[in-house]
Coordinates of C-alpha atoms in Angstrom, one line a residue:
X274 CA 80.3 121.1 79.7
X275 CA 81.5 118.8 76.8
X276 CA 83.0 121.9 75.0
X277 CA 85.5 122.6 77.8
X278 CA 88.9 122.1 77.2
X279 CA 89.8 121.8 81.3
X280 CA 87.0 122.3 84.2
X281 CA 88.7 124.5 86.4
X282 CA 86.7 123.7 89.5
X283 CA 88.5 119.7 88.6
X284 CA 92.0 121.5 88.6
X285 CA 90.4 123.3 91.5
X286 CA 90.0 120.3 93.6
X287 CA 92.9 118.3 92.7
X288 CA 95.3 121.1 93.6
X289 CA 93.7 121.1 97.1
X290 CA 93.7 117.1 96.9
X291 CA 97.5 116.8 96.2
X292 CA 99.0 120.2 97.6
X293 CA 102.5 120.1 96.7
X294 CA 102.3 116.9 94.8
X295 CA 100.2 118.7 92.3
X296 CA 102.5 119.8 89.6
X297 CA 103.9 116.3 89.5
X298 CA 99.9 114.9 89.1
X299 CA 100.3 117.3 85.8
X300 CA 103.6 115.6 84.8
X301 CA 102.3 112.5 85.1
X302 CA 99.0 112.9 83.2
X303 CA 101.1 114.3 80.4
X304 CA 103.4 111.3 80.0
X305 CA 100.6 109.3 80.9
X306 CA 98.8 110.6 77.6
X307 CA 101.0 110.7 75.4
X308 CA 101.6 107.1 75.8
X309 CA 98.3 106.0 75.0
X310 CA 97.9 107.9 72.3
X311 CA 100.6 105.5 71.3
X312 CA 98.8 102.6 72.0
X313 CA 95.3 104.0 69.9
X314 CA 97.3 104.7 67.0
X315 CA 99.1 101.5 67.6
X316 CA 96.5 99.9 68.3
X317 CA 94.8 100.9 65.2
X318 CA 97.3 100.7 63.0
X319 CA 97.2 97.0 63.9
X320 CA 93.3 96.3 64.1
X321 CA 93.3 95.3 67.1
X322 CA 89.6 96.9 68.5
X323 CA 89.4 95.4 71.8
X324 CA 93.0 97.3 72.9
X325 CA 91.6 100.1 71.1
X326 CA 88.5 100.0 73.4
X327 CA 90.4 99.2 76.3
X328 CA 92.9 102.3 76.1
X329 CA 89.6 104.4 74.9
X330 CA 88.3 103.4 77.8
X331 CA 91.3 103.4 80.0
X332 CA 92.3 107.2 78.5
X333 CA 89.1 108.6 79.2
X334 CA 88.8 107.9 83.0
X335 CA 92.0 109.8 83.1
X336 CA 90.7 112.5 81.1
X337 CA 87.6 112.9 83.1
X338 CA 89.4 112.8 86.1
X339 CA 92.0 115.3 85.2
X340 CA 89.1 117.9 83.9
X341 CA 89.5 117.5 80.3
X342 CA 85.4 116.7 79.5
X343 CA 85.5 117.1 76.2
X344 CA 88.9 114.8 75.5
X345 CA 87.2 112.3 78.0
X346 CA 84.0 112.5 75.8
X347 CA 86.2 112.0 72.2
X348 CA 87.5 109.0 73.8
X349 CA 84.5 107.7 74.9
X350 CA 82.8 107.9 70.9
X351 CA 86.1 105.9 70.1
X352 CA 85.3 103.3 72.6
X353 CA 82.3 102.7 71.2
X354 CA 83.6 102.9 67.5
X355 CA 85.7 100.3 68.7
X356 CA 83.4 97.9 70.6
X357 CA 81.4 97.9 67.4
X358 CA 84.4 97.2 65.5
X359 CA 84.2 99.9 63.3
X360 CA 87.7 99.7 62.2
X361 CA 87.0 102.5 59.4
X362 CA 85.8 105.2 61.9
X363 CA 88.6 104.6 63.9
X364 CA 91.3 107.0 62.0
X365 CA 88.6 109.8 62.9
X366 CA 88.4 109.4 66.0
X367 CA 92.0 109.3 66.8
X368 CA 92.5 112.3 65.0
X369 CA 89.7 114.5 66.7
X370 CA 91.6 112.7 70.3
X371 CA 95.2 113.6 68.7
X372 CA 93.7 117.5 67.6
X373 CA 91.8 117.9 71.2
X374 CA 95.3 116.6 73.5
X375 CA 97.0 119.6 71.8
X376 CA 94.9 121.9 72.6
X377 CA 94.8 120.0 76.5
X378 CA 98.5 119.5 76.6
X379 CA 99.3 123.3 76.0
X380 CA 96.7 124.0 79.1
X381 CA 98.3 121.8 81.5
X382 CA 101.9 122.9 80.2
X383 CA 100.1 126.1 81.2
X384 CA 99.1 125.3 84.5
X385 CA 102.4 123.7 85.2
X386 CA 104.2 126.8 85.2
X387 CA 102.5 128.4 87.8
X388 CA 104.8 125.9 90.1
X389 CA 108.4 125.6 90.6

């Protein structure tokens, strides 16, 4: 499952979950991700590994629970790479997150327009 962009049975369940609330669950994750992909490069960019871990960590619990398994997994290497402090590996990382959300981010626009 880790090379799945979305788990469709996740989408699946959530749709039943939030009914008409759905589409603005999607809109929210979006926002939602884009902001901390602020903070990782931010983050980063500043050395700071223990927010780096933290949004890691915080990003991929959203991830997983939005049905993105293999962003949640890409975020959960960069955790580590940040609880270890590997400050070097770090640029990596953020880029395979950064590559992956594209890819996500056109799925969920995707789904999105299926509702008004």
């Amino acid at each position: 499952m880790p090379d799945v962009h979305l788990d469709d049975s996740v989408l699946a369940a959530l749709q039943d979950v939030m009914e008409e609330e759905y589409p603005v669950l999607l809109d929210t994750y979006l926002l939602d991700s884009e902001e901390r992909l602020r903070l990782l490069r931010e983050s980063q960019r500043l050395g700071d590994m223990q927010a780096l871990r933290l949004t890691a960590h915080s990003f991929k619990g959203s991830c997983s629970n939005m049905g993105a398994p293999l962003l949640a997994s890409l975020c959960k290497e960069l955790e580590e790479v940040a609880r270890l402090e590997q400050a070097q590996d770090a640029p990596i990382w953020i880029e395979r997150i950064e590559r992956e959300f594209a890819i996500v981010r056109i799925l969920f626009k995707s789904e999105r327009q299926r509702y008004p």
